[in-house]
Structures are given as structure tokens and as C-alpha cells.
PDB file of N, CA and C in Angstrom:
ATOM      1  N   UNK A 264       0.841  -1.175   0.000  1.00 70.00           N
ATOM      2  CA  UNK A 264       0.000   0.000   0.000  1.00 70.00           C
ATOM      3  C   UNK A 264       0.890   1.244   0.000  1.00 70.00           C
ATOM      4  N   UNK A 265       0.950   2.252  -0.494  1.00 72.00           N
ATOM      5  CA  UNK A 265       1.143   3.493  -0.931  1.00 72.00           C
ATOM      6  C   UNK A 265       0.769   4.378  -0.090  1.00 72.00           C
ATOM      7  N   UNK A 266       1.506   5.213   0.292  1.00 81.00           N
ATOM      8  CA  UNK A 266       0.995   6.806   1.152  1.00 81.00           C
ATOM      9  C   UNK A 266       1.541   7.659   0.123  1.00 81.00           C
ATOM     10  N   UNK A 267       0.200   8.513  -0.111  1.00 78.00           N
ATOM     11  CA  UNK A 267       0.682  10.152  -0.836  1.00 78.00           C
ATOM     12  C   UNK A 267       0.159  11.075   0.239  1.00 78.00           C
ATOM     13  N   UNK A 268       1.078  12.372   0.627  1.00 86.00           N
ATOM     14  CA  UNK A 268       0.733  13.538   1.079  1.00 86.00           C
ATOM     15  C   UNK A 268       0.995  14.661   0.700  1.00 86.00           C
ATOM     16  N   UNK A 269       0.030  14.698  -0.675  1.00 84.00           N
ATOM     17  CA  UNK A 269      -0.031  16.051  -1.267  1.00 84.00           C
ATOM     18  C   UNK A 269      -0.108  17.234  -0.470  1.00 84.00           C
ATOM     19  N   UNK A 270       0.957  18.249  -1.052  1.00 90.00           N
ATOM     20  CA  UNK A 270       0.732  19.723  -0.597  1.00 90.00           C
ATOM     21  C   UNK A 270      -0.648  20.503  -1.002  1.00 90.00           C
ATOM     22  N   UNK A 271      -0.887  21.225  -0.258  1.00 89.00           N
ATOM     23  CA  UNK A 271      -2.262  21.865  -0.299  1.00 89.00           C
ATOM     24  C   UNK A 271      -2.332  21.765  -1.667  1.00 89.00           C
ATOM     25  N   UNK A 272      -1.431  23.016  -2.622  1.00 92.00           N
ATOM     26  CA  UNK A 272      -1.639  23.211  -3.908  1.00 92.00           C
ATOM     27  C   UNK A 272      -1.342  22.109  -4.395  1.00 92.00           C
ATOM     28  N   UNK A 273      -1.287  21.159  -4.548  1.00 91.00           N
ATOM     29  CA  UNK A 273      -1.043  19.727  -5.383  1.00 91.00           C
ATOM     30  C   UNK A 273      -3.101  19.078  -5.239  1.00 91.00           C
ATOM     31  N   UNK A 274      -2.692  19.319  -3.770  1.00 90.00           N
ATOM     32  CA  UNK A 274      -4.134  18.512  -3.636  1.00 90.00           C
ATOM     33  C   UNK A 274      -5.467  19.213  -4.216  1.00 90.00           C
ATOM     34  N   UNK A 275      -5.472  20.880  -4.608  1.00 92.00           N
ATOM     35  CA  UNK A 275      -6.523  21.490  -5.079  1.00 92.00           C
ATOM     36  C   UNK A 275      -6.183  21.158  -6.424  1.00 92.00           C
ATOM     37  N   UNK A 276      -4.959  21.019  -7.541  1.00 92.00           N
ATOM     38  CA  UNK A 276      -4.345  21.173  -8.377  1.00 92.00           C
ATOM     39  C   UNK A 276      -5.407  19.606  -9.071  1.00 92.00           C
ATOM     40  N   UNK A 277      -5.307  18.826  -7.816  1.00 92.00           N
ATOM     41  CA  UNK A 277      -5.713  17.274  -8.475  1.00 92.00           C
ATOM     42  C   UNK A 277      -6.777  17.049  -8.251  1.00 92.00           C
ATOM     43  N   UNK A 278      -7.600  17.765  -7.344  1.00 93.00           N
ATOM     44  CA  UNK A 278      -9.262  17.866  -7.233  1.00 93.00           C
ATOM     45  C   UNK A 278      -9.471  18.149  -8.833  1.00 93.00           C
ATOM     46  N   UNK A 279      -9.010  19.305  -9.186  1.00 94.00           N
ATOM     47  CA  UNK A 279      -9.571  19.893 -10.616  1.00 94.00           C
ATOM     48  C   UNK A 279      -8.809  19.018 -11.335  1.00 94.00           C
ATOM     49  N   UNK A 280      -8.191  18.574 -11.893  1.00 94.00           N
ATOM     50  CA  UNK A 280      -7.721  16.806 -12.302  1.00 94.00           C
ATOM     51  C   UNK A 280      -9.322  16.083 -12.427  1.00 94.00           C
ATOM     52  N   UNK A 281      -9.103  15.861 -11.376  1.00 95.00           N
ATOM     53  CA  UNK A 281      -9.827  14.554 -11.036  1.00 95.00           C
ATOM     54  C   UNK A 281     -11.512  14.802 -11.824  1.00 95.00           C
ATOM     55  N   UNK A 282     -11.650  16.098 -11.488  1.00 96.00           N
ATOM     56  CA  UNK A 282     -13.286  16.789 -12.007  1.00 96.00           C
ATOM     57  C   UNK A 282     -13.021  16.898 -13.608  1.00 96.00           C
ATOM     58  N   UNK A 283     -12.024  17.203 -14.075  1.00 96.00           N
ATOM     59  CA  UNK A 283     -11.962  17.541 -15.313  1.00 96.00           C
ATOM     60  C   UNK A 283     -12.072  15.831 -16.429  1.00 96.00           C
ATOM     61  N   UNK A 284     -11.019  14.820 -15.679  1.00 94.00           N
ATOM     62  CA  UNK A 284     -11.319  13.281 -15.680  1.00 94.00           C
ATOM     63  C   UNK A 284     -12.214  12.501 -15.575  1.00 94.00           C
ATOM     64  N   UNK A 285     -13.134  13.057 -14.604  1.00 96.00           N
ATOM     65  CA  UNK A 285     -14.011  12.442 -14.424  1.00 96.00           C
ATOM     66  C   UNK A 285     -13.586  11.046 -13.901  1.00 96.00           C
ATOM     67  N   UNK A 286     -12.881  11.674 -12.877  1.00 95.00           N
ATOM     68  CA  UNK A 286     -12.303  10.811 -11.778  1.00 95.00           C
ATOM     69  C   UNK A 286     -12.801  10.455 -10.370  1.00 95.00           C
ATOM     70  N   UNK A 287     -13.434   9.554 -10.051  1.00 95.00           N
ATOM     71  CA  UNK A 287     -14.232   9.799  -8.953  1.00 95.00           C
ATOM     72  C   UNK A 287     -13.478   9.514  -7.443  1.00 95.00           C
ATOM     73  N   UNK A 288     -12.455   8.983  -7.216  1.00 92.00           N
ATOM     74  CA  UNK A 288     -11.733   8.547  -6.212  1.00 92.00           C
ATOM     75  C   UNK A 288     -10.381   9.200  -6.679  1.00 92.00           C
ATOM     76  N   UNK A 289      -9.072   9.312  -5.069  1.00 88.00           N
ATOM     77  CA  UNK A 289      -7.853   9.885  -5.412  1.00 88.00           C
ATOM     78  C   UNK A 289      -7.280   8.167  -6.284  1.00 88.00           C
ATOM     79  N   UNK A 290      -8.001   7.007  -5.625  1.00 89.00           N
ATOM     80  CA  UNK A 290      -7.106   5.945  -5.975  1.00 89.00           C
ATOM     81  C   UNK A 290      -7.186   5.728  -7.246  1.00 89.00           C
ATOM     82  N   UNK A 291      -8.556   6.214  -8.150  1.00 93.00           N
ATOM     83  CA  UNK A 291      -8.914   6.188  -9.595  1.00 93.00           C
ATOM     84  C   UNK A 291      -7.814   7.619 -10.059  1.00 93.00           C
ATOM     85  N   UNK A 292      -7.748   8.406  -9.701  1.00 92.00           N
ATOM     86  CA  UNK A 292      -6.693   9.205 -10.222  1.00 92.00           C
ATOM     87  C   UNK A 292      -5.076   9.261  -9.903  1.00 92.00           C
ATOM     88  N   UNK A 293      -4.698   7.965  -8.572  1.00 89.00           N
ATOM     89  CA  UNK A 293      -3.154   7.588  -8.763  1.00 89.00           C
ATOM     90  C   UNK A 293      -3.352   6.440  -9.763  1.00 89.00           C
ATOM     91  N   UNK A 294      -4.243   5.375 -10.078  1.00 92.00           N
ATOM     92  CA  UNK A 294      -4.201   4.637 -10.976  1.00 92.00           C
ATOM     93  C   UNK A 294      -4.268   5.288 -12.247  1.00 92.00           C
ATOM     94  N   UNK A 295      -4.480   6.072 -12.371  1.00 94.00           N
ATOM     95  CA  UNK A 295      -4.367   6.794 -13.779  1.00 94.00           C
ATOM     96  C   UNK A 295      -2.848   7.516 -13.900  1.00 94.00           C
ATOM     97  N   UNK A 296      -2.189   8.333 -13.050  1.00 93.00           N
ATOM     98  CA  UNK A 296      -1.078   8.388 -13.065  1.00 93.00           C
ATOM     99  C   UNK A 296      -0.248   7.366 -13.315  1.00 93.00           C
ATOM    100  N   UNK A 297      -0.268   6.477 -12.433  1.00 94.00           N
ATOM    101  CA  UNK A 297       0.892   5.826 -12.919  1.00 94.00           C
ATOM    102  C   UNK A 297       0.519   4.917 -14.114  1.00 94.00           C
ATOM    103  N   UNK A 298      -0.531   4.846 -14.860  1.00 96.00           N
ATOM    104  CA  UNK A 298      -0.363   4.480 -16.183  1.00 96.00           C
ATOM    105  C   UNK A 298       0.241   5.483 -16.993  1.00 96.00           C
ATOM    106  N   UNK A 299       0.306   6.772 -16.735  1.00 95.00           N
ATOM    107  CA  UNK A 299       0.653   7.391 -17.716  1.00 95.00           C
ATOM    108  C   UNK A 299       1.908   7.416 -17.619  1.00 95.00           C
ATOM    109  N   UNK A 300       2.568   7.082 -16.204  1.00 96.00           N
ATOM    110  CA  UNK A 300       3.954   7.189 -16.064  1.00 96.00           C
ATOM    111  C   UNK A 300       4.727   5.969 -16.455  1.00 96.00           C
ATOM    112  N   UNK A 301       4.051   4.985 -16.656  1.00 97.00           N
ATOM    113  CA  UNK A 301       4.554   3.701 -17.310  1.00 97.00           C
ATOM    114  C   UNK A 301       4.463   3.870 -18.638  1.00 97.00           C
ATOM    115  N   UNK A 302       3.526   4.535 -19.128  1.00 97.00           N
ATOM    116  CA  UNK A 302       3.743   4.742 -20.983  1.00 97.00           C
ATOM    117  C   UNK A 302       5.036   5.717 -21.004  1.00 97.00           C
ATOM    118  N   UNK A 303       4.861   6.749 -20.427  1.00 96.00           N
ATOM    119  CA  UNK A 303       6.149   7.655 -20.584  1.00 96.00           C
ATOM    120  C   UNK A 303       7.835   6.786 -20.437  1.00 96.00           C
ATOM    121  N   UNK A 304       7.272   5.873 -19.187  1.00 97.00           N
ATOM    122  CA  UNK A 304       8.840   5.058 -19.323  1.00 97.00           C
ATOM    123  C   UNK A 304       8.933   4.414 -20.177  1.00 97.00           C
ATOM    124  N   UNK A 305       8.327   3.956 -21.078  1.00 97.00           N
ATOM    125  CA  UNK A 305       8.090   2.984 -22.155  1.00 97.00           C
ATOM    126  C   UNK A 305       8.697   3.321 -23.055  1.00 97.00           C
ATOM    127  N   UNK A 306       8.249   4.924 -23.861  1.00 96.00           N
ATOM    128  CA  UNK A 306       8.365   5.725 -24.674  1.00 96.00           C
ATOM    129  C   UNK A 306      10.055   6.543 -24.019  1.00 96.00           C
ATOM    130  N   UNK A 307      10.213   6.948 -23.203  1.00 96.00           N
ATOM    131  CA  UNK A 307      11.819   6.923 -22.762  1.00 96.00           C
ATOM    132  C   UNK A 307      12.476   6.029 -23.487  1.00 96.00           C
ATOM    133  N   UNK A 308      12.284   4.444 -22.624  1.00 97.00           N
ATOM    134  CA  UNK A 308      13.060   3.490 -23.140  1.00 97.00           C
ATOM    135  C   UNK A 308      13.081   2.958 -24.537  1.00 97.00           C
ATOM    136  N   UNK A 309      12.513   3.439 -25.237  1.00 95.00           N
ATOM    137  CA  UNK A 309      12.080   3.438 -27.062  1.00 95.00           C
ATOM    138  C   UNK A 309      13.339   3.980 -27.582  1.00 95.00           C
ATOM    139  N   UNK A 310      12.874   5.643 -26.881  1.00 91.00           N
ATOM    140  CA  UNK A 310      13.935   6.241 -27.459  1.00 91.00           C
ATOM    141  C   UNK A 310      15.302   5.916 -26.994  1.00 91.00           C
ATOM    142  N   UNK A 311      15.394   5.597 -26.180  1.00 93.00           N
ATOM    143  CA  UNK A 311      17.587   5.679 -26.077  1.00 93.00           C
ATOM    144  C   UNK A 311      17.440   3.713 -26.721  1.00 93.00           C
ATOM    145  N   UNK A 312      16.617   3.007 -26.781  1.00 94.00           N
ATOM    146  CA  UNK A 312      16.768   1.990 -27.692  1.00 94.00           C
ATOM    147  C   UNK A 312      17.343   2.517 -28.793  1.00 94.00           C
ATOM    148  N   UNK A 313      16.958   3.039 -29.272  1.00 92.00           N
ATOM    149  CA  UNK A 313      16.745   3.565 -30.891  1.00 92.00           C
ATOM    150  C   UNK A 313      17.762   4.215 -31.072  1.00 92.00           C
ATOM    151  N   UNK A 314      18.442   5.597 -30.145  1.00 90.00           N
ATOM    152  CA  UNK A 314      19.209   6.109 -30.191  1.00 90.00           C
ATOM    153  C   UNK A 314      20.448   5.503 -30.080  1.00 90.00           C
ATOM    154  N   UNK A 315      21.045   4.115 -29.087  1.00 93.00           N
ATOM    155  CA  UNK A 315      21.766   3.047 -28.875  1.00 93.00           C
ATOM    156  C   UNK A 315      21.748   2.323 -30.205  1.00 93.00           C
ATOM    157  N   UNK A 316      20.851   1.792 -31.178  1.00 95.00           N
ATOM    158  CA  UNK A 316      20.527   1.164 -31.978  1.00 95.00           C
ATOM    159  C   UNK A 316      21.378   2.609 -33.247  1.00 95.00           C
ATOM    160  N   UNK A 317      21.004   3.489 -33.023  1.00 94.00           N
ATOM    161  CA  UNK A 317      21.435   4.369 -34.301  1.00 94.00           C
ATOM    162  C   UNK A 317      22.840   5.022 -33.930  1.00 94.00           C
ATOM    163  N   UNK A 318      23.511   4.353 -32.641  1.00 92.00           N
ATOM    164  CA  UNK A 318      24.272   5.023 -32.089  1.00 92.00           C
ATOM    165  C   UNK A 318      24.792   6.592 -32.475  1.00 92.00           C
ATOM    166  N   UNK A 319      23.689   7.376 -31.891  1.00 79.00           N
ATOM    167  CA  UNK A 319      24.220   8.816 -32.262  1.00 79.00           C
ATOM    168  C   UNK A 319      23.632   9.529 -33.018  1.00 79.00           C
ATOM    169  N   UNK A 320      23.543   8.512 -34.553  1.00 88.00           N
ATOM    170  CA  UNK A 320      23.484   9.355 -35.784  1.00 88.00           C
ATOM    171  C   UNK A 320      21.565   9.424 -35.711  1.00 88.00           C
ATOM    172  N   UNK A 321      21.619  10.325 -36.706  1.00 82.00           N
ATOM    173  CA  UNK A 321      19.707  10.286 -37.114  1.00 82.00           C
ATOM    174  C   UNK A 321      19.580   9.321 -37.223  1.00 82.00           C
ATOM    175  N   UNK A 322      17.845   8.608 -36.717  1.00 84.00           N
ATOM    176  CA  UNK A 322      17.448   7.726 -37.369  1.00 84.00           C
ATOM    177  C   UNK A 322      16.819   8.244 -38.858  1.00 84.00           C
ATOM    178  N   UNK A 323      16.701   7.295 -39.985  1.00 87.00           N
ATOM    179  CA  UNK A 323      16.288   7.338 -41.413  1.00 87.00           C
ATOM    180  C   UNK A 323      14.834   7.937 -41.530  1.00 87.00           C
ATOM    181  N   UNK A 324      14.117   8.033 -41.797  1.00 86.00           N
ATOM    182  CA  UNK A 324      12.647   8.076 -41.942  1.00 86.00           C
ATOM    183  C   UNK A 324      11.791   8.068 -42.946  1.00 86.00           C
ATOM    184  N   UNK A 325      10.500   7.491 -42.278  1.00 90.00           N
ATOM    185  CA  UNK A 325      10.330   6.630 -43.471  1.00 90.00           C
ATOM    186  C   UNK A 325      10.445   7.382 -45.238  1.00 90.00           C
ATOM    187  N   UNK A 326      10.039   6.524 -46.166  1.00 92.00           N
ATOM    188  CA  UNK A 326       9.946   6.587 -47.805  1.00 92.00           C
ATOM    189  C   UNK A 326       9.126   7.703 -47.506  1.00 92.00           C
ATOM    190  N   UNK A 327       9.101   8.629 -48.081  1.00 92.00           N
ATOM    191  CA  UNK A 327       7.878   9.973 -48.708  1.00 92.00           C
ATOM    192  C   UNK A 327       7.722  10.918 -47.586  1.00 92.00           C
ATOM    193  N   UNK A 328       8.736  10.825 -46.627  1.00 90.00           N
ATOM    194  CA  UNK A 328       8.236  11.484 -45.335  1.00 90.00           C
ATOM    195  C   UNK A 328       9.521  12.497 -45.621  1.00 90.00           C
ATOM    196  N   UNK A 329       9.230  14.082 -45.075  1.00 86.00           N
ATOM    197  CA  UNK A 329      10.697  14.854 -45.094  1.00 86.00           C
ATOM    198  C   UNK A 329      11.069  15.049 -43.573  1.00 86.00           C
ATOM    199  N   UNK A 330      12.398  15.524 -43.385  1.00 81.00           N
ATOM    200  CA  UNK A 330      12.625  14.989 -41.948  1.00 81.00           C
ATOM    201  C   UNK A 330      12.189  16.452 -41.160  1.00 81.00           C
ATOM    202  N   UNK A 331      12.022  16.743 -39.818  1.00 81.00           N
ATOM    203  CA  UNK A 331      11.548  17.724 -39.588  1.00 81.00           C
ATOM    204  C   UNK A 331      12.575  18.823 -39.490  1.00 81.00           C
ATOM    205  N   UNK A 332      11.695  20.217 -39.941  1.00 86.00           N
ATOM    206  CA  UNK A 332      12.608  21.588 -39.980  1.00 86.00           C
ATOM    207  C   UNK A 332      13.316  21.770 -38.620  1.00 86.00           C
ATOM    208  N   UNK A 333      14.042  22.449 -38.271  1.00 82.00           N
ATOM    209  CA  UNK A 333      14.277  22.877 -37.180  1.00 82.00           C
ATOM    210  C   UNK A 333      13.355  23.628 -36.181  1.00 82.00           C
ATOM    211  N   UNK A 334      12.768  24.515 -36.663  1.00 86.00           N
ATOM    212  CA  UNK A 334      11.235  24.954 -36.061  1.00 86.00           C
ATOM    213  C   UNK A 334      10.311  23.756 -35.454  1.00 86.00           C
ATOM    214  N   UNK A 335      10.243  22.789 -36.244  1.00 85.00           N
ATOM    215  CA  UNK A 335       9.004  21.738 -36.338  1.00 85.00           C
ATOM    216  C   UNK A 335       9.079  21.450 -34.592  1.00 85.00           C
ATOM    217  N   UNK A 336      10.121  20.559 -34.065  1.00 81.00           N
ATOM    218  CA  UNK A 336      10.025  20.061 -32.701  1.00 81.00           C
ATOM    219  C   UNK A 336       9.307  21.491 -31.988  1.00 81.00           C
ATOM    220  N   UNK A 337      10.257  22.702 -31.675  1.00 82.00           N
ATOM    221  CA  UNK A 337      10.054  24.102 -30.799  1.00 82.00           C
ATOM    222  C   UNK A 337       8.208  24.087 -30.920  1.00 82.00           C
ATOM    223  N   UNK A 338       7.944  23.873 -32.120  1.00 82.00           N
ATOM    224  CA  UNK A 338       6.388  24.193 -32.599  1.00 82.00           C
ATOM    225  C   UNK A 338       5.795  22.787 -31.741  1.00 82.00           C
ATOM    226  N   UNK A 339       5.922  21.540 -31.752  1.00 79.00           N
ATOM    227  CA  UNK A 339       5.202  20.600 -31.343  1.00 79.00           C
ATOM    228  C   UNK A 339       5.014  20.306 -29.702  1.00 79.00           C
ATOM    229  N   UNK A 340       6.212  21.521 -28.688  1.00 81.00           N
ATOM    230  CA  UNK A 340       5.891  21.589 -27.514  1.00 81.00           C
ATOM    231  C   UNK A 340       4.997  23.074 -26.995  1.00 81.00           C
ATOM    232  N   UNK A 341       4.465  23.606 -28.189  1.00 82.00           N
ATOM    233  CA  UNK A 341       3.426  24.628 -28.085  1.00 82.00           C
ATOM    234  C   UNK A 341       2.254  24.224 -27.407  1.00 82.00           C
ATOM    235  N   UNK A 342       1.463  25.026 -26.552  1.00 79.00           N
ATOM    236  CA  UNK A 342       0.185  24.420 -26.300  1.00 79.00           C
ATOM    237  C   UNK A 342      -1.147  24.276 -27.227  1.00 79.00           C
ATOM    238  N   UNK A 343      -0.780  24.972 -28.112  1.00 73.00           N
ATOM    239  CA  UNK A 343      -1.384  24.950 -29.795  1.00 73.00           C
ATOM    240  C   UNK A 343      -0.502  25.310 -30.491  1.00 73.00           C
ATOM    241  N   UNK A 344      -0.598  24.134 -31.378  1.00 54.00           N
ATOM    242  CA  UNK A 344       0.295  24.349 -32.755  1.00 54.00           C
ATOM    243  C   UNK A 344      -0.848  25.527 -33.480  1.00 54.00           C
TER     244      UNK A 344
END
């Protein structure tokens, strides 16, 4: 079993979480965390696969695809593209 003791602002921060989710329990919204934190490790471990696998260099991409501008990434951590 697990103990969390959110700080005030964490714990109002995850009420509105939880309402916006449509989350009805904190344990339905740590079970939802840590799925998302297991995809994220997943997707981590993808990448330095890949990067280990390409040691270093770019990976290729695919036939008909162009590789992205330099702008492109800066633009895809926008909160709207």
C-alpha cells in the first residue's frame, strides 16, 4: 500500500484533475497516473533503444516522409500548434 501527502496546492491542483477526468476517487486518479507514467517510461526506453541502436546518428525516416525543420520540434511543444 502506498501513502501520498499532497501539498495543499497539489491537492486542489488534483481535485480539478480529477473533475476535469471524471475521476471519482484519489485511488482512480493515482491509478491513472501511474499508467501514464509507465507509458512515458516505455516511450523513454524506445527512445535511447533507438538512439543506442542508431548510435548517435539520425534515425532514417520513413519513404515519402521529409525529416523535420528545425522549427518543427520548438512548434510541437506549443500548447497549440
Amino acid at each position: 500500500m502506498a501513502q501520498v501527502r499532497p501539498r495543499p496546492d497539489e491537492l486542489e491542483y488534483l481535485q480539478q484533475v480529477m473533475q476535469t477526468l471524471k475521476l471519482h476517487s484519489l485511488s482512480d486518479a493515482l491509478r491513472e497516473g501511474l499508467r501514464l507514467l509507465s507509458r512515458e517510461a516505455a516511450e523513454v526506453a524506445a527512445s535511447r533503444d533507438i538512439r543506442e541502436f542508431y548510435q548517435g546518428a539520425q534515425a532514417p525516416t520513413p519513404a515519402g516522409v521529409l525529416p523535420a525543420t528545425a522549427d518543427e520540434p520548438a512548434a510541437a511543444d506549443e500548447p497549440e500548434w
